[in-house]
CSV table of N, CA and C in Angstrom, one decimal:
chain,number,residue,atom,x,y,z
A,1,MET,N,-40.0,-54.5,-126.0
A,1,MET,CA,-41.4,-54.4,-126.3
A,1,MET,C,-42.0,-53.2,-125.5
A,2,ASP,N,-42.8,-52.4,-126.2
A,2,ASP,CA,-43.4,-51.2,-125.6
A,2,ASP,C,-44.9,-51.4,-125.5
A,3,PHE,N,-45.4,-51.8,-124.4
A,3,PHE,CA,-46.8,-52.1,-124.2
A,3,PHE,C,-47.6,-50.8,-124.1
A,4,GLN,N,-47.0,-49.7,-123.8
A,4,GLN,CA,-47.7,-48.4,-123.6
A,4,GLN,C,-47.5,-47.5,-124.8
A,5,ARG,N,-47.6,-48.0,-125.9
A,5,ARG,CA,-47.3,-47.3,-127.1
A,5,ARG,C,-48.2,-46.1,-127.4
A,6,GLY,N,-49.5,-46.3,-127.1
A,6,GLY,CA,-50.4,-45.3,-127.4
A,6,GLY,C,-50.7,-44.3,-126.3
A,7,LYS,N,-50.2,-44.6,-125.1
A,7,LYS,CA,-50.5,-43.7,-123.9
A,7,LYS,C,-49.5,-42.6,-123.9
A,8,LYS,N,-50.0,-41.4,-123.5
A,8,LYS,CA,-49.1,-40.3,-123.3
A,8,LYS,C,-48.6,-40.3,-121.8
A,9,HIS,N,-47.3,-40.0,-121.7
A,9,HIS,CA,-46.8,-39.9,-120.4
A,9,HIS,C,-47.1,-38.6,-119.7
A,10,GLU,N,-47.6,-38.6,-118.5
A,10,GLU,CA,-47.9,-37.4,-117.8
A,10,GLU,C,-46.6,-36.9,-117.2
A,11,GLU,N,-46.5,-35.5,-117.3
A,11,GLU,CA,-45.3,-34.9,-116.6
A,11,GLU,C,-45.5,-34.8,-115.1
A,12,LEU,N,-44.5,-35.1,-114.4
A,12,LEU,CA,-44.6,-35.0,-113.0
A,12,LEU,C,-44.6,-33.5,-112.6
A,13,GLU,N,-45.4,-33.2,-111.6
A,13,GLU,CA,-45.4,-31.8,-111.1
A,13,GLU,C,-45.4,-31.9,-109.5
A,14,ILE,N,-44.8,-30.8,-109.0
A,14,ILE,CA,-44.7,-30.7,-107.6
A,14,ILE,C,-45.8,-29.7,-107.1
A,15,ASN,N,-46.6,-30.1,-106.2
A,15,ASN,CA,-47.7,-29.2,-105.7
A,15,ASN,C,-47.1,-28.3,-104.6
A,16,PHE,N,-47.0,-27.0,-104.8
A,16,PHE,CA,-46.5,-26.1,-103.9
A,16,PHE,C,-47.5,-25.5,-102.9
A,17,ILE,N,-48.7,-25.7,-103.1
A,17,ILE,CA,-49.8,-25.1,-102.3
A,17,ILE,C,-49.7,-25.5,-100.8
A,18,PRO,N,-49.5,-26.8,-100.5
A,18,PRO,CA,-49.4,-27.2,-99.1
A,18,PRO,C,-48.1,-26.6,-98.5
A,19,LEU,N,-47.1,-26.5,-99.3
A,19,LEU,CA,-45.8,-26.0,-98.7
A,19,LEU,C,-46.0,-24.5,-98.4
A,20,ILE,N,-46.7,-23.8,-99.3
A,20,ILE,CA,-47.0,-22.3,-99.0
A,20,ILE,C,-47.8,-22.2,-97.8
A,21,ASP,N,-48.8,-23.0,-97.6
A,21,ASP,CA,-49.7,-22.9,-96.4
A,21,ASP,C,-48.9,-23.1,-95.2
A,22,VAL,N,-48.1,-24.1,-95.1
A,22,VAL,CA,-47.2,-24.4,-93.9
A,22,VAL,C,-46.3,-23.2,-93.6
A,23,LEU,N,-45.7,-22.7,-94.7
A,23,LEU,CA,-44.8,-21.5,-94.5
A,23,LEU,C,-45.5,-20.3,-94.0
A,24,LEU,N,-46.7,-20.0,-94.5
A,24,LEU,CA,-47.5,-18.9,-94.0
A,24,LEU,C,-47.9,-19.1,-92.5
A,25,VAL,N,-48.2,-20.3,-92.1
A,25,VAL,CA,-48.5,-20.5,-90.7
A,25,VAL,C,-47.3,-20.2,-89.8
A,26,ILE,N,-46.2,-20.7,-90.3
A,26,ILE,CA,-44.9,-20.5,-89.5
A,26,ILE,C,-44.6,-19.0,-89.4
A,27,ILE,N,-44.8,-18.2,-90.5
A,27,ILE,CA,-44.5,-16.8,-90.5
A,27,ILE,C,-45.5,-16.1,-89.6
A,28,ILE,N,-46.7,-16.4,-89.6
A,28,ILE,CA,-47.7,-15.8,-88.7
A,28,ILE,C,-47.4,-16.1,-87.3
A,29,PHE,N,-47.0,-17.3,-87.0
A,29,PHE,CA,-46.6,-17.6,-85.6
A,29,PHE,C,-45.4,-16.8,-85.2
A,30,LEU,N,-44.4,-16.7,-86.0
A,30,LEU,CA,-43.2,-15.9,-85.6
A,30,LEU,C,-43.5,-14.4,-85.4
A,31,ILE,N,-44.4,-13.9,-86.3
A,31,ILE,CA,-44.8,-12.5,-86.1
A,31,ILE,C,-45.5,-12.2,-84.8
A,32,VAL,N,-46.5,-13.1,-84.5
A,32,VAL,CA,-47.2,-13.0,-83.2
A,32,VAL,C,-46.3,-13.1,-82.0
A,33,SER,N,-45.5,-14.1,-82.0
A,33,SER,CA,-44.6,-14.3,-80.8
A,33,SER,C,-43.6,-13.2,-80.7
A,34,ALA,N,-43.1,-12.6,-81.8
A,34,ALA,CA,-42.2,-11.5,-81.7
A,34,ALA,C,-42.9,-10.3,-81.1
A,35,THR,N,-44.1,-10.1,-81.4
A,35,THR,CA,-44.9,-9.0,-80.9
A,35,THR,C,-45.0,-9.1,-79.4
A,36,PHE,N,-45.3,-10.3,-78.9
A,36,PHE,CA,-45.5,-10.5,-77.4
A,36,PHE,C,-44.2,-10.3,-76.7
A,37,SER,N,-43.0,-10.6,-77.3
A,37,SER,CA,-41.8,-10.5,-76.6
A,37,SER,C,-41.4,-9.0,-76.5
A,38,ARG,N,-41.8,-8.2,-77.4
A,38,ARG,CA,-41.5,-6.8,-77.3
A,38,ARG,C,-42.2,-6.0,-76.2
A,39,THR,N,-43.4,-6.5,-75.7
A,39,THR,CA,-44.1,-5.9,-74.7
A,39,THR,C,-43.3,-6.0,-73.3
A,40,ASN,N,-42.5,-7.0,-73.2
A,40,ASN,CA,-41.7,-7.2,-72.0
A,40,ASN,C,-40.5,-6.3,-71.9
A,41,GLU,N,-40.2,-5.6,-73.0
A,41,GLU,CA,-39.0,-4.8,-73.0
A,41,GLU,C,-39.3,-3.3,-73.1
A,42,LEU,N,-40.3,-2.9,-72.5
A,42,LEU,CA,-40.7,-1.5,-72.5
A,42,LEU,C,-39.7,-0.7,-71.7
A,43,GLN,N,-39.3,0.4,-72.2
A,43,GLN,CA,-38.4,1.3,-71.4
A,43,GLN,C,-39.3,2.4,-70.9
A,44,ILE,N,-39.5,2.5,-69.6
A,44,ILE,CA,-40.4,3.4,-69.0
A,44,ILE,C,-39.6,4.4,-68.2
A,45,ASN,N,-39.8,5.7,-68.4
A,45,ASN,CA,-39.2,6.7,-67.5
A,45,ASN,C,-40.3,7.2,-66.7
A,46,LEU,N,-40.2,7.0,-65.4
A,46,LEU,CA,-41.3,7.4,-64.5
A,46,LEU,C,-41.2,8.9,-64.3
A,47,PRO,N,-42.4,9.5,-64.1
A,47,PRO,CA,-42.4,11.0,-63.8
A,47,PRO,C,-41.8,11.3,-62.5
A,48,THR,N,-41.3,12.5,-62.3
A,48,THR,CA,-40.8,13.0,-61.1
A,48,THR,C,-41.7,14.0,-60.5
A,49,ALA,N,-41.6,14.1,-59.2
A,49,ALA,CA,-42.3,15.1,-58.5
A,49,ALA,C,-41.5,15.7,-57.3
A,50,GLU,N,-41.6,16.9,-57.1
A,50,GLU,CA,-40.9,17.5,-56.0
A,50,GLU,C,-41.8,17.6,-54.8
A,51,ALA,N,-41.6,16.7,-53.9
A,51,ALA,CA,-42.4,16.7,-52.7
A,51,ALA,C,-41.5,16.5,-51.5
A,52,ASN,N,-42.0,17.0,-50.4
A,52,ASN,CA,-41.2,16.8,-49.1
A,52,ASN,C,-41.2,15.3,-48.7
A,53,ALA,N,-40.1,14.8,-48.3
A,53,ALA,CA,-40.1,13.4,-47.8
A,53,ALA,C,-40.9,13.3,-46.5
A,54,PRO,N,-41.5,12.2,-46.3
A,54,PRO,CA,-42.3,12.1,-45.0
A,54,PRO,C,-41.3,12.2,-43.8
A,55,GLN,N,-41.7,12.9,-42.8
A,55,GLN,CA,-40.9,13.1,-41.7
A,55,GLN,C,-40.7,11.9,-40.8
A,56,ASP,N,-41.8,11.1,-40.6
A,56,ASP,CA,-41.7,10.0,-39.8
A,56,ASP,C,-41.9,8.7,-40.6
A,57,LYS,N,-41.1,7.7,-40.4
A,57,LYS,CA,-41.2,6.5,-41.1
A,57,LYS,C,-42.2,5.6,-40.3
A,58,PRO,N,-42.9,4.8,-41.0
A,58,PRO,CA,-43.8,3.8,-40.2
A,58,PRO,C,-42.9,2.8,-39.5
A,59,LEU,N,-43.4,2.5,-38.3
A,59,LEU,CA,-42.6,1.5,-37.5
A,59,LEU,C,-42.7,0.1,-38.1
A,60,MET,N,-41.5,-0.4,-38.3
A,60,MET,CA,-41.5,-1.8,-38.9
A,60,MET,C,-40.6,-2.7,-38.0
A,61,ILE,N,-41.2,-3.8,-37.7
A,61,ILE,CA,-40.4,-4.8,-36.9
A,61,ILE,C,-40.1,-6.0,-37.9
A,62,GLU,N,-38.8,-6.3,-38.0
A,62,GLU,CA,-38.4,-7.4,-38.9
A,62,GLU,C,-38.2,-8.6,-38.1
A,63,VAL,N,-38.9,-9.7,-38.5
A,63,VAL,CA,-38.8,-11.0,-37.9
A,63,VAL,C,-38.2,-11.9,-38.9
A,64,ALA,N,-37.0,-12.5,-38.5
A,64,ALA,CA,-36.3,-13.4,-39.4
A,64,ALA,C,-36.5,-14.8,-38.9
A,65,VAL,N,-36.9,-15.8,-39.8
A,65,VAL,CA,-37.0,-17.2,-39.4
A,65,VAL,C,-36.1,-18.0,-40.3
A,66,ASP,N,-35.1,-18.7,-39.7
A,66,ASP,CA,-34.2,-19.5,-40.5
A,66,ASP,C,-34.8,-20.9,-40.7
A,67,ALA,N,-34.0,-21.7,-41.5
A,67,ALA,CA,-34.5,-23.1,-41.8
A,67,ALA,C,-34.6,-24.0,-40.6
A,68,THR,N,-33.8,-23.7,-39.6
A,68,THR,CA,-33.9,-24.6,-38.4
A,68,THR,C,-34.9,-24.1,-37.4
A,69,GLY,N,-35.6,-23.0,-37.6
A,69,GLY,CA,-36.7,-22.6,-36.7
A,69,GLY,C,-36.3,-21.6,-35.7
A,70,LYS,N,-35.1,-21.0,-35.9
A,70,LYS,CA,-34.7,-19.9,-34.9
A,70,LYS,C,-35.2,-18.6,-35.4
A,71,TYR,N,-35.5,-17.7,-34.4
A,71,TYR,CA,-36.1,-16.4,-34.7
A,71,TYR,C,-35.2,-15.3,-34.3
A,72,LEU,N,-35.2,-14.3,-35.2
A,72,LEU,CA,-34.5,-13.0,-34.8
A,72,LEU,C,-35.5,-11.9,-35.0
A,73,ILE,N,-35.7,-11.1,-34.0
A,73,ILE,CA,-36.6,-10.0,-34.0
A,73,ILE,C,-35.8,-8.7,-33.9
A,74,ASP,N,-35.8,-7.9,-35.0
A,74,ASP,CA,-35.0,-6.7,-35.1
A,74,ASP,C,-33.5,-7.0,-34.9
A,75,GLY,N,-33.0,-8.1,-35.3
A,75,GLY,CA,-31.6,-8.4,-35.2
A,75,GLY,C,-31.2,-9.1,-33.9
A,76,LYS,N,-32.2,-9.3,-33.0
A,76,LYS,CA,-31.9,-9.9,-31.7
A,76,LYS,C,-32.4,-11.3,-31.7
A,77,GLN,N,-31.6,-12.3,-31.3
A,77,GLN,CA,-32.0,-13.7,-31.4
A,77,GLN,C,-33.0,-13.9,-30.2
A,78,LEU,N,-34.0,-14.7,-30.5
A,78,LEU,CA,-35.0,-15.0,-29.5
A,78,LEU,C,-34.7,-16.4,-28.9
A,79,ASP,N,-34.7,-16.5,-27.6
A,79,ASP,CA,-34.4,-17.8,-27.0
A,79,ASP,C,-35.5,-18.8,-27.2
A,80,GLY,N,-36.7,-18.5,-26.9
A,80,GLY,CA,-37.8,-19.5,-27.1
A,80,GLY,C,-38.5,-19.3,-28.4
A,81,GLY,N,-39.1,-20.4,-28.8
A,81,GLY,CA,-39.9,-20.3,-30.1
A,81,GLY,C,-41.4,-20.4,-29.9
A,82,SER,N,-41.8,-20.2,-28.6
A,82,SER,CA,-43.2,-20.3,-28.4
A,82,SER,C,-43.9,-19.0,-28.8
A,83,VAL,N,-45.2,-19.1,-29.0
A,83,VAL,CA,-46.0,-18.0,-29.5
A,83,VAL,C,-46.0,-16.9,-28.4
A,84,SER,N,-46.0,-17.2,-27.1
A,84,SER,CA,-46.0,-16.2,-26.1
A,84,SER,C,-44.7,-15.5,-26.0
A,85,ALA,N,-43.6,-16.2,-26.3
A,85,ALA,CA,-42.2,-15.6,-26.3
A,85,ALA,C,-42.1,-14.6,-27.5
A,86,ILE,N,-42.6,-15.0,-28.6
A,86,ILE,CA,-42.5,-14.2,-29.8
A,86,ILE,C,-43.3,-13.0,-29.6
A,87,SER,N,-44.5,-13.1,-29.0
A,87,SER,CA,-45.4,-12.0,-28.8
A,87,SER,C,-44.8,-11.0,-27.9
A,88,ALA,N,-44.2,-11.5,-26.8
A,88,ALA,CA,-43.6,-10.6,-25.8
A,88,ALA,C,-42.4,-9.8,-26.5
A,89,ALA,N,-41.6,-10.5,-27.3
A,89,ALA,CA,-40.5,-9.8,-28.0
A,89,ALA,C,-41.0,-8.8,-29.0
A,90,LEU,N,-42.2,-9.1,-29.7
A,90,LEU,CA,-42.7,-8.1,-30.6
A,90,LEU,C,-43.2,-6.9,-29.9
A,91,GLN,N,-43.9,-7.1,-28.7
A,91,GLN,CA,-44.3,-5.9,-27.9
A,91,GLN,C,-43.2,-5.1,-27.4
A,92,ALA,N,-42.1,-5.8,-27.0
A,92,ALA,CA,-40.9,-5.1,-26.5
A,92,ALA,C,-40.3,-4.3,-27.7
A,93,ALA,N,-40.3,-4.8,-28.9
A,93,ALA,CA,-39.7,-4.1,-30.0
A,93,ALA,C,-40.6,-2.9,-30.4
A,94,ALA,N,-41.9,-3.0,-30.2
A,94,ALA,CA,-42.8,-1.9,-30.6
A,94,ALA,C,-42.9,-0.8,-29.5
A,95,LYS,N,-42.3,-0.9,-28.4
A,95,LYS,CA,-42.4,0.1,-27.4
A,95,LYS,C,-42.0,1.5,-27.8
A,96,ALA,N,-41.1,1.6,-28.8
A,96,ALA,CA,-40.5,2.8,-29.3
A,96,ALA,C,-41.6,3.7,-29.9
A,97,GLY,N,-42.5,3.2,-30.6
A,97,GLY,CA,-43.5,4.0,-31.3
A,97,GLY,C,-44.9,3.9,-30.7
A,98,ASN,N,-45.7,4.9,-31.0
A,98,ASN,CA,-47.1,4.9,-30.5
A,98,ASN,C,-48.0,4.3,-31.5
A,99,GLU,N,-47.6,4.2,-32.8
A,99,GLU,CA,-48.5,3.6,-33.8
A,99,GLU,C,-48.3,2.1,-33.9
A,100,GLU,N,-49.3,1.5,-34.6
A,100,GLU,CA,-49.2,0.0,-34.8
A,100,GLU,C,-48.1,-0.3,-35.8
A,101,PRO,N,-47.2,-1.2,-35.4
A,101,PRO,CA,-46.1,-1.5,-36.3
A,101,PRO,C,-46.5,-2.5,-37.4
A,102,THR,N,-45.7,-2.5,-38.5
A,102,THR,CA,-45.9,-3.5,-39.5
A,102,THR,C,-44.9,-4.6,-39.3
A,103,ILE,N,-45.3,-5.8,-39.2
A,103,ILE,CA,-44.5,-6.9,-39.0
A,103,ILE,C,-44.0,-7.5,-40.3
A,104,VAL,N,-42.7,-7.5,-40.6
A,104,VAL,CA,-42.2,-7.9,-41.8
A,104,VAL,C,-41.5,-9.3,-41.5
A,105,ILE,N,-42.1,-10.4,-42.1
A,105,ILE,CA,-41.6,-11.7,-41.9
A,105,ILE,C,-40.6,-12.1,-43.0
A,106,ASN,N,-39.3,-12.3,-42.6
A,106,ASN,CA,-38.3,-12.7,-43.5
A,106,ASN,C,-38.0,-14.2,-43.2
A,107,ALA,N,-38.8,-15.1,-43.9
A,107,ALA,CA,-38.6,-16.5,-43.6
A,107,ALA,C,-37.8,-17.2,-44.7
A,108,ASP,N,-36.9,-18.1,-44.3
A,108,ASP,CA,-36.1,-18.8,-45.2
A,108,ASP,C,-37.0,-19.7,-46.0
A,109,ALA,N,-36.6,-20.0,-47.3
A,109,ALA,CA,-37.4,-20.8,-48.2
A,109,ALA,C,-37.6,-22.2,-47.6
A,110,ASN,N,-36.7,-22.7,-46.8
A,110,ASN,CA,-36.8,-24.0,-46.2
A,110,ASN,C,-37.3,-24.0,-44.8
A,111,ALA,N,-37.8,-22.9,-44.3
A,111,ALA,CA,-38.4,-22.8,-43.0
A,111,ALA,C,-39.7,-23.5,-42.9
A,112,THR,N,-40.0,-24.1,-41.8
A,112,THR,CA,-41.3,-24.8,-41.7
A,112,THR,C,-42.5,-23.9,-41.7
A,113,HIS,N,-43.6,-24.4,-42.2
A,113,HIS,CA,-44.8,-23.6,-42.2
A,113,HIS,C,-45.2,-23.2,-40.8
A,114,GLN,N,-45.0,-24.1,-39.8
A,114,GLN,CA,-45.4,-23.8,-38.5
A,114,GLN,C,-44.6,-22.7,-37.9
A,115,SER,N,-43.3,-22.5,-38.2
A,115,SER,CA,-42.5,-21.4,-37.7
A,115,SER,C,-43.1,-20.1,-38.2
A,116,VAL,N,-43.6,-20.0,-39.4
A,116,VAL,CA,-44.2,-18.8,-39.9
A,116,VAL,C,-45.5,-18.5,-39.3
A,117,VAL,N,-46.3,-19.6,-39.1
A,117,VAL,CA,-47.6,-19.5,-38.5
A,117,VAL,C,-47.5,-19.0,-37.0
A,118,ASN,N,-46.4,-19.4,-36.4
A,118,ASN,CA,-46.1,-19.0,-35.0
A,118,ASN,C,-45.9,-17.5,-34.9
A,119,VAL,N,-45.2,-16.9,-35.9
A,119,VAL,CA,-45.0,-15.5,-35.9
A,119,VAL,C,-46.3,-14.8,-36.2
A,120,MET,N,-47.1,-15.3,-37.1
A,120,MET,CA,-48.4,-14.7,-37.4
A,120,MET,C,-49.3,-14.7,-36.2
A,121,GLU,N,-49.4,-15.8,-35.5
A,121,GLU,CA,-50.2,-16.0,-34.3
A,121,GLU,C,-49.7,-15.1,-33.2
A,122,ALA,N,-48.4,-14.9,-33.0
A,122,ALA,CA,-47.8,-14.0,-32.0
A,122,ALA,C,-48.2,-12.6,-32.3
A,123,SER,N,-48.2,-12.2,-33.6
A,123,SER,CA,-48.6,-10.9,-34.0
A,123,SER,C,-50.1,-10.6,-33.6
A,124,ARG,N,-50.9,-11.6,-33.9
A,124,ARG,CA,-52.3,-11.5,-33.5
A,124,ARG,C,-52.5,-11.4,-32.0
A,125,VAL,N,-51.8,-12.2,-31.3
A,125,VAL,CA,-51.9,-12.1,-29.8
A,125,VAL,C,-51.5,-10.7,-29.3
A,126,ALA,N,-50.4,-10.2,-29.9
A,126,ALA,CA,-49.9,-8.9,-29.5
A,126,ALA,C,-50.8,-7.7,-30.0
A,127,GLY,N,-51.8,-8.0,-30.9
A,127,GLY,CA,-52.7,-7.0,-31.3
A,127,GLY,C,-52.2,-6.3,-32.6
A,128,TYR,N,-51.3,-6.9,-33.3
A,128,TYR,CA,-50.8,-6.2,-34.5
A,128,TYR,C,-51.4,-6.9,-35.7
A,129,THR,N,-52.0,-6.1,-36.5
A,129,THR,CA,-52.7,-6.7,-37.7
A,129,THR,C,-52.0,-6.5,-39.0
A,130,ARG,N,-51.0,-5.6,-39.0
A,130,ARG,CA,-50.3,-5.4,-40.3
A,130,ARG,C,-49.1,-6.3,-40.4
A,131,ILE,N,-49.3,-7.3,-41.3
A,131,ILE,CA,-48.2,-8.3,-41.5
A,131,ILE,C,-47.9,-8.4,-42.9
A,132,THR,N,-46.6,-8.5,-43.3
A,132,THR,CA,-46.2,-8.6,-44.7
A,132,THR,C,-45.0,-9.6,-44.7
A,133,PHE,N,-44.8,-10.1,-45.9
A,133,PHE,CA,-43.7,-11.1,-46.1
A,133,PHE,C,-42.7,-10.5,-47.1
A,134,ALA,N,-41.4,-10.7,-46.8
A,134,ALA,CA,-40.4,-10.2,-47.6
A,134,ALA,C,-40.0,-11.3,-48.6
A,135,THR,N,-39.8,-11.0,-49.9
A,135,THR,CA,-39.4,-12.0,-50.9
A,135,THR,C,-38.3,-11.3,-51.7
A,136,GLN,N,-37.7,-12.2,-52.5
A,136,GLN,CA,-36.7,-11.7,-53.4
A,136,GLN,C,-37.0,-12.1,-54.8
A,137,VAL,N,-36.5,-11.4,-55.8
A,137,VAL,CA,-36.8,-11.7,-57.2
A,137,VAL,C,-35.9,-12.9,-57.6
A,138,GLN,N,-36.6,-13.8,-58.3
A,138,GLN,CA,-35.9,-15.0,-58.7
A,138,GLN,C,-34.9,-14.7,-59.8
A,139,SER,N,-33.7,-15.1,-59.6
A,139,SER,CA,-32.6,-14.8,-60.6
A,139,SER,C,-32.8,-15.7,-61.8
A,140,GLY,N,-32.5,-15.1,-62.9
A,140,GLY,CA,-32.5,-15.9,-64.2
A,140,GLY,C,-33.9,-15.8,-64.9
A,141,SER,N,-34.8,-15.1,-64.4
A,141,SER,CA,-36.1,-15.0,-65.0
A,141,SER,C,-36.2,-13.6,-65.7
């Protein structure tokens, strides 16, 4: 028995418009993200200049702080960790130059915050205002 004798059967159709919209959004996203990744890969050749090298290097005092709180000032281990002992060692290391030295703090990543603050406070007590921290580039980035 055919109950739908007079009705026409509609043909099935697939609507491609939403599929095209989604593909266009994906293509635009890929184009934009590929453009941003190219900016990180610039090859830059720096200009050169022929100038005389500076005759005198600025005086730098390197202070190393390890994870256990031990201090090395210009490669010499410091016995005490007090601010006054660090300040005296900094002044002794700076006797060679007449100018104010730059204090370079090489602190271990696991060194306590107080150890680094002690070096900064000792520099202030000694009258040295130029302090910088040494870091390294993170590998894998």
